[in-house]
PDB file of N, CA and C and ligand atoms in Angstrom:
ATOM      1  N   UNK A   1      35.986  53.693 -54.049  1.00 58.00           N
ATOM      2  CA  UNK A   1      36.514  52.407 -54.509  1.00 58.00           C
ATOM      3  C   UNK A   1      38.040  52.444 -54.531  1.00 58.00           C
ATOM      4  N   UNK A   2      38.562  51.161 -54.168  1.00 57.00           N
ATOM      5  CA  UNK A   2      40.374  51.453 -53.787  1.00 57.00           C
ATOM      6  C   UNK A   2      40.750  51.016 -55.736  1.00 57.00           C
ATOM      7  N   UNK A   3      42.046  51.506 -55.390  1.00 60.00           N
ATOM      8  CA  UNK A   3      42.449  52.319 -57.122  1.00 60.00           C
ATOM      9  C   UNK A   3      42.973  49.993 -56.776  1.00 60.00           C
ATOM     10  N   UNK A   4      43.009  49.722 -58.007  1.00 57.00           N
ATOM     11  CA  UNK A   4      43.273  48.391 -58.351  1.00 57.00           C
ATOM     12  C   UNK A   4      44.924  47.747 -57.661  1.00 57.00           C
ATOM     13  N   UNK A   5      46.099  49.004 -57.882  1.00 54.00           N
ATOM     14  CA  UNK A   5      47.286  48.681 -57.666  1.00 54.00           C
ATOM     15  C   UNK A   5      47.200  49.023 -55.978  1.00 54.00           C
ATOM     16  N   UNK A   6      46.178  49.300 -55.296  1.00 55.00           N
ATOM     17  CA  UNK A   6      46.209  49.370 -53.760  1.00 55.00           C
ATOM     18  C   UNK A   6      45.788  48.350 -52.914  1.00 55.00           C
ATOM     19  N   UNK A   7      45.183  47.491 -53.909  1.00 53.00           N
ATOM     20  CA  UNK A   7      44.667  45.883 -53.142  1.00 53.00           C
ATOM     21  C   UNK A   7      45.636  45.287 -53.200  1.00 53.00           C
ATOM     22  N   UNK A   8      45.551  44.460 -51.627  1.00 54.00           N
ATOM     23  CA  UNK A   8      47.184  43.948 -51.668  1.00 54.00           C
ATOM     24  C   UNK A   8      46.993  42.608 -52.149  1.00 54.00           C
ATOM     25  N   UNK A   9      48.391  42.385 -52.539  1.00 51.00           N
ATOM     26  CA  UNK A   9      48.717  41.521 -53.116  1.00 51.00           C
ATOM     27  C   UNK A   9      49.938  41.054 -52.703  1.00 51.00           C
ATOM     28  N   UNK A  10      50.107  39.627 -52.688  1.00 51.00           N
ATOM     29  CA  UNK A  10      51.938  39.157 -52.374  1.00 51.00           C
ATOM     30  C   UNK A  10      53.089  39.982 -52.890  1.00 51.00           C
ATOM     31  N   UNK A  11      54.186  40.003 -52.139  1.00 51.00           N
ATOM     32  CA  UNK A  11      54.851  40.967 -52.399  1.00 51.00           C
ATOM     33  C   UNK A  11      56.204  39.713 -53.454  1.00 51.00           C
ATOM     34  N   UNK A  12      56.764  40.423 -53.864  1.00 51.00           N
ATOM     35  CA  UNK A  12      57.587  39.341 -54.665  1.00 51.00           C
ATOM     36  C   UNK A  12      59.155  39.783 -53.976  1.00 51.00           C
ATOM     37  N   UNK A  13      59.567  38.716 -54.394  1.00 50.00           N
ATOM     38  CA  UNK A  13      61.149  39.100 -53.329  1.00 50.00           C
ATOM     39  C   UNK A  13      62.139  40.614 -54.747  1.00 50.00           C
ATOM     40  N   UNK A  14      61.560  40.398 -55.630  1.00 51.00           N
ATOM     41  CA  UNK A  14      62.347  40.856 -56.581  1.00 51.00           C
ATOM     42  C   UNK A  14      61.959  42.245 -56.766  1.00 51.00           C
ATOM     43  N   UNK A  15      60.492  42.131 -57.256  1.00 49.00           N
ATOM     44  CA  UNK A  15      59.894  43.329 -57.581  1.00 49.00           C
ATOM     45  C   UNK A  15      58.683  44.505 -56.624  1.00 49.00           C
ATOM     46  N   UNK A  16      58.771  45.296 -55.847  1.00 43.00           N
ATOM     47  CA  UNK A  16      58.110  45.871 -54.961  1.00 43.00           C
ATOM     48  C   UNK A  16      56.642  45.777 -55.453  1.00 43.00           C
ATOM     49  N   UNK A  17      55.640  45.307 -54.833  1.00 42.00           N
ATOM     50  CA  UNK A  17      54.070  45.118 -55.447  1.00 42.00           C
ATOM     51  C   UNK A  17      53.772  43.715 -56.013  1.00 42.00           C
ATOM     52  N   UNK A  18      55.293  43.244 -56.282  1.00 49.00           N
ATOM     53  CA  UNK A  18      55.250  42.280 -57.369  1.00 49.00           C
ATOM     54  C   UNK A  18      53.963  42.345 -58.282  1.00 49.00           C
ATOM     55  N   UNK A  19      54.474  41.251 -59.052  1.00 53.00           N
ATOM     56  CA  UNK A  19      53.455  41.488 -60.785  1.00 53.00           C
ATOM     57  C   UNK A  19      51.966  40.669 -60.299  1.00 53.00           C
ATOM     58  N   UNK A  20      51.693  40.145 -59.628  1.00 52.00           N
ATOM     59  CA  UNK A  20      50.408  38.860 -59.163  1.00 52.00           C
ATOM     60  C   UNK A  20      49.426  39.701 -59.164  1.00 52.00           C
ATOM     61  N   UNK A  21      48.514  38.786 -60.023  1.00 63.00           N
ATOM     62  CA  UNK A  21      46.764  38.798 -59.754  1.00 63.00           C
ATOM     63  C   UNK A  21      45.962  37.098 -59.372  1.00 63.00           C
ATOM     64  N   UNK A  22      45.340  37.461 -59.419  1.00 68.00           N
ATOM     65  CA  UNK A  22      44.631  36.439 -59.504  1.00 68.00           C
ATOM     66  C   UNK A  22      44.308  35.622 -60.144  1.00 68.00           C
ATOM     67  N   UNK A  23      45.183  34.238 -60.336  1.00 72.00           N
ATOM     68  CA  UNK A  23      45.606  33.681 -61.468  1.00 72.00           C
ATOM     69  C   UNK A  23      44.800  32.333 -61.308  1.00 72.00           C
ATOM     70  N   UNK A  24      44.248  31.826 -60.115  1.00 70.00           N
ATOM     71  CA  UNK A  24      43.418  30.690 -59.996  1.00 70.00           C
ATOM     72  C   UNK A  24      42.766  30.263 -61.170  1.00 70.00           C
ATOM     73  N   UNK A  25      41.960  31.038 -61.880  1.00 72.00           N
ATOM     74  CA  UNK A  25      40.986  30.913 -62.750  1.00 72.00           C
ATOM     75  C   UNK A  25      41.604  30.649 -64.537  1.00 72.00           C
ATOM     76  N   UNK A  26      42.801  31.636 -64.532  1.00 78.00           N
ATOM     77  CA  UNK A  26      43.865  30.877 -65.723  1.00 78.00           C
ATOM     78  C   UNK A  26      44.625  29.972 -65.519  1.00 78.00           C
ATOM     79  N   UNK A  27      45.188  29.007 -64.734  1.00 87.00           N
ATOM     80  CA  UNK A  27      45.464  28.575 -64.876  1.00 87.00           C
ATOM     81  C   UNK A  27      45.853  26.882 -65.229  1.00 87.00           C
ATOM     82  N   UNK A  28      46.610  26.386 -66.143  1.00 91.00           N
ATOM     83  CA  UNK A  28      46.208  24.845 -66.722  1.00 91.00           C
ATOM     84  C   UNK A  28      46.924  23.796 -65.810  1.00 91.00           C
ATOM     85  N   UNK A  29      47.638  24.436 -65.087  1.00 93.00           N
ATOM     86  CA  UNK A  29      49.150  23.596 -64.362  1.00 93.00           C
ATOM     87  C   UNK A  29      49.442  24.022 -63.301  1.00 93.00           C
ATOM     88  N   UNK A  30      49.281  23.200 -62.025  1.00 94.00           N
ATOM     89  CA  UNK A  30      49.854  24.351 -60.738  1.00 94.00           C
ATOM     90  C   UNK A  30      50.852  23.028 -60.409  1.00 94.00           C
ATOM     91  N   UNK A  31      52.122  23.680 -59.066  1.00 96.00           N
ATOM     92  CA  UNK A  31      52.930  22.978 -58.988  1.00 96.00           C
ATOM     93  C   UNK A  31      52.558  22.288 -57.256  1.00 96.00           C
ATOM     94  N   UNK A  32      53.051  21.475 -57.546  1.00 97.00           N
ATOM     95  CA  UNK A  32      52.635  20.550 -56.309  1.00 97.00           C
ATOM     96  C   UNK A  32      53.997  20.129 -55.848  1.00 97.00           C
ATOM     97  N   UNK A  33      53.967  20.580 -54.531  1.00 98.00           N
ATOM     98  CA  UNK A  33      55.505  19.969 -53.573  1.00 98.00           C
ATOM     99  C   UNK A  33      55.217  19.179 -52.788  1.00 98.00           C
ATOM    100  N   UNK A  34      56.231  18.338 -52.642  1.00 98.00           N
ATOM    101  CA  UNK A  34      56.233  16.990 -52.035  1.00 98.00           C
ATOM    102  C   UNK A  34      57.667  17.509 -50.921  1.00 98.00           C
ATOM    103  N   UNK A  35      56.749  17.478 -49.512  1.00 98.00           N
ATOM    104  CA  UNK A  35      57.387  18.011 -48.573  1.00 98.00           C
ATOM    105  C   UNK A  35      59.087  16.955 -48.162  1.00 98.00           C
ATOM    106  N   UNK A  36      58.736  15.779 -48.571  1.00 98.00           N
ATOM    107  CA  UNK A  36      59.418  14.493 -48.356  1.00 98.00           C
ATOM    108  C   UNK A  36      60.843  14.933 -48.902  1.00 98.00           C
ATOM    109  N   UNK A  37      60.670  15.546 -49.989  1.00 98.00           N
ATOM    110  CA  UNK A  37      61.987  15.808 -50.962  1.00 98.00           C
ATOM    111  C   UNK A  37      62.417  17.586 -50.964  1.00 98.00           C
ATOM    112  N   UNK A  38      61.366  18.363 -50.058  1.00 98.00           N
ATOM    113  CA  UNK A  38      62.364  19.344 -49.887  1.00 98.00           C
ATOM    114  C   UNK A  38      63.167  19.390 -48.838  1.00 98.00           C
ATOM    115  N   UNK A  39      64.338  20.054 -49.240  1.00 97.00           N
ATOM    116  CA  UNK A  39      65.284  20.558 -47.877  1.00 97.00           C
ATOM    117  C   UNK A  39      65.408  21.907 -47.982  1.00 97.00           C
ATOM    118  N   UNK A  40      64.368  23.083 -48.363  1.00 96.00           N
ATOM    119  CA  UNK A  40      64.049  24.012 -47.843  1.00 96.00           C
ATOM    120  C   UNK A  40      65.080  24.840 -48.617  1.00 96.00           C
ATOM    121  N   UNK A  41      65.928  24.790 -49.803  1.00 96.00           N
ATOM    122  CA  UNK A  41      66.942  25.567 -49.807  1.00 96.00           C
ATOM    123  C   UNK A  41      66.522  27.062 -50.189  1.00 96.00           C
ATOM    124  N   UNK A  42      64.605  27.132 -50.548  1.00 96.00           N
ATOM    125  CA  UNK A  42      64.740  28.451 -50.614  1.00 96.00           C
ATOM    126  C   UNK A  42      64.509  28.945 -52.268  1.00 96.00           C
ATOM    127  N   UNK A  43      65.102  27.939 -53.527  1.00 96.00           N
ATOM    128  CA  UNK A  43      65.670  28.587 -54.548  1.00 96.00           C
ATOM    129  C   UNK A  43      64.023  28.610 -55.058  1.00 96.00           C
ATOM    130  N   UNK A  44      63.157  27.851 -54.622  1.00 97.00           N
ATOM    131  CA  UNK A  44      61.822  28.284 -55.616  1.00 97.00           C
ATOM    132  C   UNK A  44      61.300  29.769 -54.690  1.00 97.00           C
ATOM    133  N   UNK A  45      61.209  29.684 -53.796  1.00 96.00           N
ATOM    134  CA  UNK A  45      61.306  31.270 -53.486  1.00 96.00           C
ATOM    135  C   UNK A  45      61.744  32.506 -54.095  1.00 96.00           C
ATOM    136  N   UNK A  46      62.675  32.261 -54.438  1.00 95.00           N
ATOM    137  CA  UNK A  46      63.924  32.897 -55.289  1.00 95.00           C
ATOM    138  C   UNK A  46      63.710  33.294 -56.725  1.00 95.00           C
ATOM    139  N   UNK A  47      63.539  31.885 -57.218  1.00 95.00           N
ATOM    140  CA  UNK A  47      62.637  32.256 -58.700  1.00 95.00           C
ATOM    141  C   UNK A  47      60.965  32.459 -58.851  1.00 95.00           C
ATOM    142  N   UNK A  48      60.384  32.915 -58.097  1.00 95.00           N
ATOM    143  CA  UNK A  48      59.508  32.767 -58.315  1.00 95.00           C
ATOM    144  C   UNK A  48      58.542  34.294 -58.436  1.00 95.00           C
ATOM    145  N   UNK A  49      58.471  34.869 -59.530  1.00 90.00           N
ATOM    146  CA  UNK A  49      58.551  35.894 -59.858  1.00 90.00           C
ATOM    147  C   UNK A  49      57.601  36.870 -59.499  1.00 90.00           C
ATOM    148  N   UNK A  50      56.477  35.689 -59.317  1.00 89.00           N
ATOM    149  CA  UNK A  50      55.344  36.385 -58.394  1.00 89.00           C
ATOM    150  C   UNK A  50      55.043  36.454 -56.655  1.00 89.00           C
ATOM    151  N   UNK A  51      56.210  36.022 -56.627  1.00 91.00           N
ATOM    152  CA  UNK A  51      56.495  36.163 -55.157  1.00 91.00           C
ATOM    153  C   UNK A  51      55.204  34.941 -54.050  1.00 91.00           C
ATOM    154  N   UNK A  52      55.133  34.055 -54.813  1.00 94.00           N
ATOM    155  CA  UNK A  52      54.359  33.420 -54.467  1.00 94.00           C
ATOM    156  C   UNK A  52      53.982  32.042 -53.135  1.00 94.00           C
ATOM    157  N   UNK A  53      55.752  31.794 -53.153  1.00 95.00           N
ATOM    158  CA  UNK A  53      56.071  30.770 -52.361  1.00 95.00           C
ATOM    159  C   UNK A  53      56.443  31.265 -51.109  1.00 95.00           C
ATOM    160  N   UNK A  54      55.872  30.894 -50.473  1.00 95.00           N
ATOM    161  CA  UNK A  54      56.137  30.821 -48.996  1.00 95.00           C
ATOM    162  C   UNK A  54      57.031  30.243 -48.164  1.00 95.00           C
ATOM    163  N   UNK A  55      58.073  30.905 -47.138  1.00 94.00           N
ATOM    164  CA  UNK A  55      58.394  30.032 -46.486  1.00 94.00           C
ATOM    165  C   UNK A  55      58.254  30.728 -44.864  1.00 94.00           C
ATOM    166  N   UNK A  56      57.989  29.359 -44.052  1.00 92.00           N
ATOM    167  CA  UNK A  56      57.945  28.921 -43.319  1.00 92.00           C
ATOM    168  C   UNK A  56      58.195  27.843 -42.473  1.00 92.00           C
ATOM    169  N   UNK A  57      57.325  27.407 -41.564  1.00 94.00           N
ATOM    170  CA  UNK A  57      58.345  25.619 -41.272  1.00 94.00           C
ATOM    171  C   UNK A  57      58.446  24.889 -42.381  1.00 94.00           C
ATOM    172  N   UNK A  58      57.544  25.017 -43.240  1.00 96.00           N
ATOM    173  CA  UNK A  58      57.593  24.182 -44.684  1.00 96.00           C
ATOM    174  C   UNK A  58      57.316  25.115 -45.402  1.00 96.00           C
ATOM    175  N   UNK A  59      57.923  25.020 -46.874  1.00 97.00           N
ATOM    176  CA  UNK A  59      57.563  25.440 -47.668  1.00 97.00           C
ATOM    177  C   UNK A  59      56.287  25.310 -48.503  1.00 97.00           C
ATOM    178  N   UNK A  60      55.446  26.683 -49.168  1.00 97.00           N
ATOM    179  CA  UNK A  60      53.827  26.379 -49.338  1.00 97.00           C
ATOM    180  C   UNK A  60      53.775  27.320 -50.709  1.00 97.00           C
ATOM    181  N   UNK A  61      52.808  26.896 -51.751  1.00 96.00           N
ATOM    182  CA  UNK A  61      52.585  27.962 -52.204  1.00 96.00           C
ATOM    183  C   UNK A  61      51.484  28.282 -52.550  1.00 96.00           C
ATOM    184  N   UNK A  62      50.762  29.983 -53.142  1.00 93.00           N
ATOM    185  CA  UNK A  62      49.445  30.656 -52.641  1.00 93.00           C
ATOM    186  C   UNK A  62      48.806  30.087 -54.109  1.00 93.00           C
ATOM    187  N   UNK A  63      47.952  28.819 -54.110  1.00 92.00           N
ATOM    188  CA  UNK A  63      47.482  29.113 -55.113  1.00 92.00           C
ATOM    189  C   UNK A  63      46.793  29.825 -55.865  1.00 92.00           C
ATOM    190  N   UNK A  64      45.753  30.920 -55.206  1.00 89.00           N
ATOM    191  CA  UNK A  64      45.043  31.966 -55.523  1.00 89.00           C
ATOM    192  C   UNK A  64      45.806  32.623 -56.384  1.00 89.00           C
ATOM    193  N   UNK A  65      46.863  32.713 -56.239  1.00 90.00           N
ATOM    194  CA  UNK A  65      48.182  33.651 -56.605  1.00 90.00           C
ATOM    195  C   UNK A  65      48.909  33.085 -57.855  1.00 90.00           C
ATOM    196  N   UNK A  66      49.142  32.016 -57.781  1.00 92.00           N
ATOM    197  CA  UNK A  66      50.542  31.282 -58.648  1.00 92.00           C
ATOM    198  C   UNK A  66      49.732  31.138 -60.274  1.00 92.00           C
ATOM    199  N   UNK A  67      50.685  31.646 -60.854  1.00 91.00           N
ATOM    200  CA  UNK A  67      50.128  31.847 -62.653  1.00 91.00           C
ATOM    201  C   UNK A  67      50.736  30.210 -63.334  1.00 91.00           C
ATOM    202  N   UNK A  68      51.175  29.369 -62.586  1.00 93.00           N
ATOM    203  CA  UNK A  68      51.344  28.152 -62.944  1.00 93.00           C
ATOM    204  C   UNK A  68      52.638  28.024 -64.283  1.00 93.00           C
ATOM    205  N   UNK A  69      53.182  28.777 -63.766  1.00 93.00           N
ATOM    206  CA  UNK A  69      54.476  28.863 -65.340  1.00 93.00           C
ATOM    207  C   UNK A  69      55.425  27.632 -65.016  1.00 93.00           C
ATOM    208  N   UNK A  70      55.738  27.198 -64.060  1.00 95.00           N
ATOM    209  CA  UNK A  70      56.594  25.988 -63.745  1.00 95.00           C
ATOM    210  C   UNK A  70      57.998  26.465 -63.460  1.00 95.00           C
ATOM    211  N   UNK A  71      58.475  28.050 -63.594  1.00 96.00           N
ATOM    212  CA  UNK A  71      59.689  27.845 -62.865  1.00 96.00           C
ATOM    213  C   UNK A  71      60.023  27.283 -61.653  1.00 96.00           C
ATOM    214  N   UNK A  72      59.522  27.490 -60.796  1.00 97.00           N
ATOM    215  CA  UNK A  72      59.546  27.068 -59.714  1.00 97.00           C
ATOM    216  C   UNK A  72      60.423  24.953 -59.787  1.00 97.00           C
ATOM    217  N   UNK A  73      59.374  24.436 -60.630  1.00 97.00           N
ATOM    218  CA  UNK A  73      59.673  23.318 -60.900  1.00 97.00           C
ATOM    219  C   UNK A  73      60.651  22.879 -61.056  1.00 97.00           C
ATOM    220  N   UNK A  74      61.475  23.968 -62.340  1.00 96.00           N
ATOM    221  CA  UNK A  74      62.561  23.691 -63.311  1.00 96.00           C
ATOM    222  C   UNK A  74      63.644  23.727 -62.412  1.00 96.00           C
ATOM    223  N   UNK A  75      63.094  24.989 -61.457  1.00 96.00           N
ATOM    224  CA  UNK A  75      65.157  25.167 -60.519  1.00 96.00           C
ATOM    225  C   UNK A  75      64.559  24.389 -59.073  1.00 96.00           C
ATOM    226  N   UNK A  76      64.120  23.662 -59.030  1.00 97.00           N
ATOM    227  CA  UNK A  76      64.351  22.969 -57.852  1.00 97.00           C
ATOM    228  C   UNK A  76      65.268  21.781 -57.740  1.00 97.00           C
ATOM    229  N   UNK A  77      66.392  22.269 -57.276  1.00 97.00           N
ATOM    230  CA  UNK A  77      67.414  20.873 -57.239  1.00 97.00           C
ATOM    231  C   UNK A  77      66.928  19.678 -56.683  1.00 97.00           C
ATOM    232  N   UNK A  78      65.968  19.202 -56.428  1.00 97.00           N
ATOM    233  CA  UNK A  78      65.482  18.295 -55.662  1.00 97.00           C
ATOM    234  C   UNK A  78      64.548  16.918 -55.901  1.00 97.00           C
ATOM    235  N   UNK A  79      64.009  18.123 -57.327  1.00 97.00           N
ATOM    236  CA  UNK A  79      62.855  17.445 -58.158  1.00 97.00           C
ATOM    237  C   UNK A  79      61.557  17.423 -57.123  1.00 97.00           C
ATOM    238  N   UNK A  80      61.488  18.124 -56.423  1.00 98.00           N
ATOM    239  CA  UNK A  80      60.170  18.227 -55.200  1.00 98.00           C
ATOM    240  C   UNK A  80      59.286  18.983 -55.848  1.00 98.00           C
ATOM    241  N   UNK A  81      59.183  19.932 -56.713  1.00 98.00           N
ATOM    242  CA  UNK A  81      58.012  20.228 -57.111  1.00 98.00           C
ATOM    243  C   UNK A  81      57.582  19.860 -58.438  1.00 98.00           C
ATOM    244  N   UNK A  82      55.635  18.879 -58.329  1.00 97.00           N
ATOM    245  CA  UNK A  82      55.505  18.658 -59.700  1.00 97.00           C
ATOM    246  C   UNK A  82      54.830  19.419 -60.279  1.00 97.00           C
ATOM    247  N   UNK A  83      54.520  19.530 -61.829  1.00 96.00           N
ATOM    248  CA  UNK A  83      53.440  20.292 -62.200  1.00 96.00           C
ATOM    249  C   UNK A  83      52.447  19.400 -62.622  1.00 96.00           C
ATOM    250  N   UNK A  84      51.231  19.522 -62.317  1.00 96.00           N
ATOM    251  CA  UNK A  84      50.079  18.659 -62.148  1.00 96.00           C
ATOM    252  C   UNK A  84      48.878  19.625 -63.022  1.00 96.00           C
ATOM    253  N   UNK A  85      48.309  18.783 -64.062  1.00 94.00           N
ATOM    254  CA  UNK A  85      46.909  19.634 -64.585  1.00 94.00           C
ATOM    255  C   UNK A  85      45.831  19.871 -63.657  1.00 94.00           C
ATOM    256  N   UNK A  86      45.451  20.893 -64.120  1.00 90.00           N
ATOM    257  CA  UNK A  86      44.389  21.631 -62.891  1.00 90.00           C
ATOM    258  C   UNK A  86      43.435  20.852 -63.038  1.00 90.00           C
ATOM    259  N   UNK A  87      42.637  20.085 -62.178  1.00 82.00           N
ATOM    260  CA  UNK A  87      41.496  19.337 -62.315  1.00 82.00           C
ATOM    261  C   UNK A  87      42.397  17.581 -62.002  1.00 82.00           C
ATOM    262  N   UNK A  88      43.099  17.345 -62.073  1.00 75.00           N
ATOM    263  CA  UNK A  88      43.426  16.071 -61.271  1.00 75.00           C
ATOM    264  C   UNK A  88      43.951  16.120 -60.603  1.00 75.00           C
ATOM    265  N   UNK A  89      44.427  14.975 -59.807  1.00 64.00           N
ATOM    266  CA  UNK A  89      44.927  15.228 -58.663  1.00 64.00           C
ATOM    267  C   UNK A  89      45.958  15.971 -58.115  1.00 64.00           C
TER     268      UNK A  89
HETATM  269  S1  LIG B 101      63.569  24.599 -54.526  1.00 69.35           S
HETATM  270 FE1  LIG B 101      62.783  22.540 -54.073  1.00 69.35          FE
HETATM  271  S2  LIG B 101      64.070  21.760 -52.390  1.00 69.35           S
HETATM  272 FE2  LIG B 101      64.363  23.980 -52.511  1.00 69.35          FE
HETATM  273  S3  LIG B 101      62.861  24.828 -51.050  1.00 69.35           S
HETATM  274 FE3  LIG B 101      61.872  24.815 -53.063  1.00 69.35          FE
HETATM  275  S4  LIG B 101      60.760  22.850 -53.128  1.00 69.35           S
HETATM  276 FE4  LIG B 101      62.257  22.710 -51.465  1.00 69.35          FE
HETATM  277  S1  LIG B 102      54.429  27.929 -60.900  1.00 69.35           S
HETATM  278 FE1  LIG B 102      55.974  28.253 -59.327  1.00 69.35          FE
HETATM  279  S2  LIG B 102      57.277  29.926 -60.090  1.00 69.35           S
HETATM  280 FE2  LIG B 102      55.356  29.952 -61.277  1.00 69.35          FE
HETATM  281  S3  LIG B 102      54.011  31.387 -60.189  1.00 69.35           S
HETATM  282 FE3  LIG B 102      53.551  29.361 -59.384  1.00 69.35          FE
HETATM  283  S4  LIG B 102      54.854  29.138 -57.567  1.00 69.35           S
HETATM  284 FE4  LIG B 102      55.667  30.839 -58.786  1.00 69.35          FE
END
């Protein structure tokens, strides 16, 4: 059986392994981006401690992954990401 810290997991820009589990199931709030209003600068990447956000042609993030804390939200100069209760829309 693989030892727990050997299943991979997203890597975080900050911390090697980063801190992420599998947070789908706790969580009350995930953040929802509205592609319309980003311009990609990157900074929820940046804060985002679980290394969760993606970038690519657009920016995405893993919900399996994301513990729903809302930084992400707070430093987005843009106001592009909302936080939305889990179970509506
Ligand atoms: S912080 Fe906001 S504007 Fe910047 S990349 Fe992230 S979602 Fe887009
Ligand atoms: S809410 Fe945002 S900052 Fe928090 S874990 Fe999810 S993507 Fe990362």
């Amino acid at each position: 059986m693989k030892h727990p810290w050997l299943v991979k997991r997203p890597i975080s820009p900050w911390l090697p392994g980063g801190l992420s589990r599998q947070n789908k199931p706790n969580r009350t709030e995930r953040p929802v981006l509205d592609q319309d209003k980003c311009n990609k600068c990157q900074l929820c990447w940046i804060y985002c401690a679980d290394g969760v956000v993606k970038r690519a042609e657009q920016m995405s993030i893993d919900y399996e992954y994301c513990k729903g804390c809302g930084v992400c939200a707070i430093e987005c100069p843009r106001g592009a990401i909302t936080m939305v209760r889990e179970g509506t829309e």
